[in-house]
XYZ file of C-alpha atoms in Angstrom:
160
model
C 41.785 -25.690 78.516
C 42.008 -28.566 80.999
C 44.947 -29.512 83.185
C 44.367 -33.261 82.565
C 45.587 -34.106 86.066
C 44.568 -37.802 85.981
C 46.710 -38.329 82.873
C 49.628 -36.424 84.440
C 49.578 -38.573 87.580
C 49.206 -41.706 85.445
C 52.429 -40.675 83.648
C 54.202 -40.603 87.023
C 53.296 -44.293 87.497
C 52.825 -43.997 91.240
C 52.543 -47.496 92.706
C 49.782 -46.986 95.255
C 46.723 -49.160 94.537
C 44.481 -46.831 96.523
C 45.621 -43.742 94.574
C 43.035 -41.630 92.829
C 42.821 -38.185 91.311
C 40.096 -35.795 92.375
C 40.083 -32.555 90.431
C 43.732 -31.591 90.082
C 44.953 -33.434 93.191
C 46.183 -37.005 93.677
C 45.272 -38.797 96.917
C 46.564 -42.134 98.221
C 46.703 -44.271 101.328
C 50.124 -45.850 100.799
C 49.837 -48.085 103.868
C 46.391 -49.661 104.210
C 44.788 -49.012 107.588
C 47.338 -46.354 108.593
C 46.112 -42.886 109.585
C 48.461 -41.142 107.128
C 47.494 -40.097 103.623
C 49.527 -38.746 100.719
C 48.272 -35.748 98.778
C 49.997 -34.426 95.650
C 48.939 -31.206 93.975
C 50.421 -28.744 91.528
C 52.329 -25.652 92.627
C 51.287 -22.430 90.970
C 53.613 -19.900 89.394
C 53.074 -16.199 89.001
C 51.586 -16.900 85.592
C 48.008 -17.949 84.990
C 47.514 -21.644 84.097
C 51.227 -22.392 84.575
C 52.585 -24.899 87.083
C 56.143 -25.032 88.401
C 56.138 -28.302 90.298
C 54.314 -30.537 92.720
C 53.453 -30.140 96.398
C 53.501 -33.368 98.394
C 51.679 -33.381 101.716
C 51.368 -36.013 104.408
C 47.983 -35.731 106.047
C 46.937 -37.380 109.288
C 43.225 -38.221 109.258
C 42.702 -36.625 112.706
C 45.438 -33.964 112.899
C 45.521 -32.645 109.340
C 48.689 -31.773 107.428
C 51.804 -32.840 109.297
C 54.425 -32.339 106.582
C 54.702 -30.877 103.106
C 57.401 -30.370 100.510
C 57.477 -28.674 97.116
C 59.254 -30.406 94.243
C 60.022 -28.052 91.387
C 60.088 -29.253 87.814
C 63.317 -27.279 87.299
C 65.214 -28.955 90.159
C 64.224 -32.422 88.969
C 64.936 -31.921 85.257
C 61.349 -32.622 84.261
C 61.377 -30.359 81.216
C 65.106 -30.222 80.498
C 64.755 -32.238 77.275
C 61.744 -30.329 76.079
C 63.016 -27.687 73.735
C 61.530 -25.453 71.095
C 60.947 -21.782 70.539
C 57.603 -21.817 72.328
C 58.941 -23.316 75.553
C 62.315 -21.529 75.595
C 60.516 -18.217 75.394
C 57.717 -19.063 77.820
C 58.908 -20.500 81.126
C 60.987 -23.539 80.097
C 60.767 -25.281 83.500
C 56.980 -25.136 83.815
C 54.024 -26.319 81.906
C 51.370 -23.880 80.863
C 48.069 -25.423 79.864
C 47.199 -22.565 77.525
C 50.344 -23.202 75.441
C 49.740 -26.899 74.785
C 49.592 -28.039 71.192
C 46.167 -29.283 70.099
C 45.696 -32.913 71.059
C 48.876 -32.958 73.181
C 49.216 -32.717 76.965
C 50.765 -29.538 78.348
C 53.667 -31.594 79.716
C 54.595 -32.984 76.294
C 58.275 -33.979 76.260
C 58.554 -34.239 80.047
C 61.001 -36.605 81.720
C 59.378 -37.828 84.931
C 62.310 -39.911 86.261
C 63.802 -37.254 88.584
C 60.407 -36.255 89.904
C 59.368 -39.854 90.436
C 62.637 -40.609 92.275
C 62.071 -37.618 94.571
C 58.511 -38.754 95.310
C 59.815 -42.246 96.077
C 62.414 -40.844 98.506
C 59.851 -38.635 100.246
C 57.293 -41.405 100.621
C 59.975 -43.770 101.961
C 60.326 -41.474 104.981
C 56.619 -41.274 105.801
C 55.402 -44.588 104.401
C 58.299 -47.067 104.857
C 58.007 -50.060 102.575
C 54.873 -48.818 100.834
C 56.613 -47.982 97.570
C 58.358 -51.337 97.197
C 55.357 -53.307 98.459
C 53.098 -51.577 95.936
C 55.467 -51.212 92.989
C 54.693 -53.471 90.060
C 57.495 -55.827 89.167
C 59.225 -55.049 85.927
C 59.183 -57.700 83.278
C 62.511 -58.534 81.705
C 63.053 -56.852 78.371
C 63.424 -58.830 75.160
C 67.141 -58.111 75.055
C 67.785 -59.090 78.656
C 70.128 -61.989 79.168
C 72.146 -63.422 82.009
C 75.772 -62.430 82.068
C 78.241 -65.301 82.185
C 79.736 -65.962 85.590
C 83.459 -65.169 85.670
C 85.736 -68.116 86.495
C 86.593 -68.539 90.175
C 89.916 -67.054 91.214
C 92.749 -69.457 91.879
C 93.113 -69.879 95.617
C 96.487 -71.522 95.904
C 100.058 -70.448 95.152
C 101.475 -67.526 93.293
C 101.172 -66.881 89.609
C 104.418 -66.941 87.642
C-alpha cells in the first residue's frame, strides 16, 4: 500500500511555488536564490508503515543540514477528530498506511490546521517573509460582509 505523500503534502497547502514531492519527502526553496532549502519527511514509529509526525529540516546547499525539528501529529491535534474503533485501538495519533480504508487516504479525517501553523512558525524563523510572500490570498466567502462602523464617540462634555 502506498503512502501517497504528494497528496498528503497537497493537503497541507504549503505556499511555496518551488515545492515538490520526491518519493515520500517534500522539498522547497522558500526564498528564491537563497542557499537554504526546506525538507519535510515523515517520522517513523515503532510500527511498520505507521507515521507519527513530520520532520522539518533546513538544509544549506553547501553545509548540509543546519537545523531540524520533529512535529508530532499528537501534539498538533492532527488526528484528534478522527475516531472509530479501528483508530482508537491502533495508534490514534498516527496514520498507518496498511489500515486505510479502500479508496481513502491513510490520513482520512485529519485536521491539518495545527500542523500547518507549526510549519508556518518554523519557516518564519529560517525563511522570513517567505510564507506570506508565497501564500495565496484568500477570496472572500459568499457570506462575508463589511461590519457597520460604530458611531464616533462624543468628544465634548459629560453625559447626563
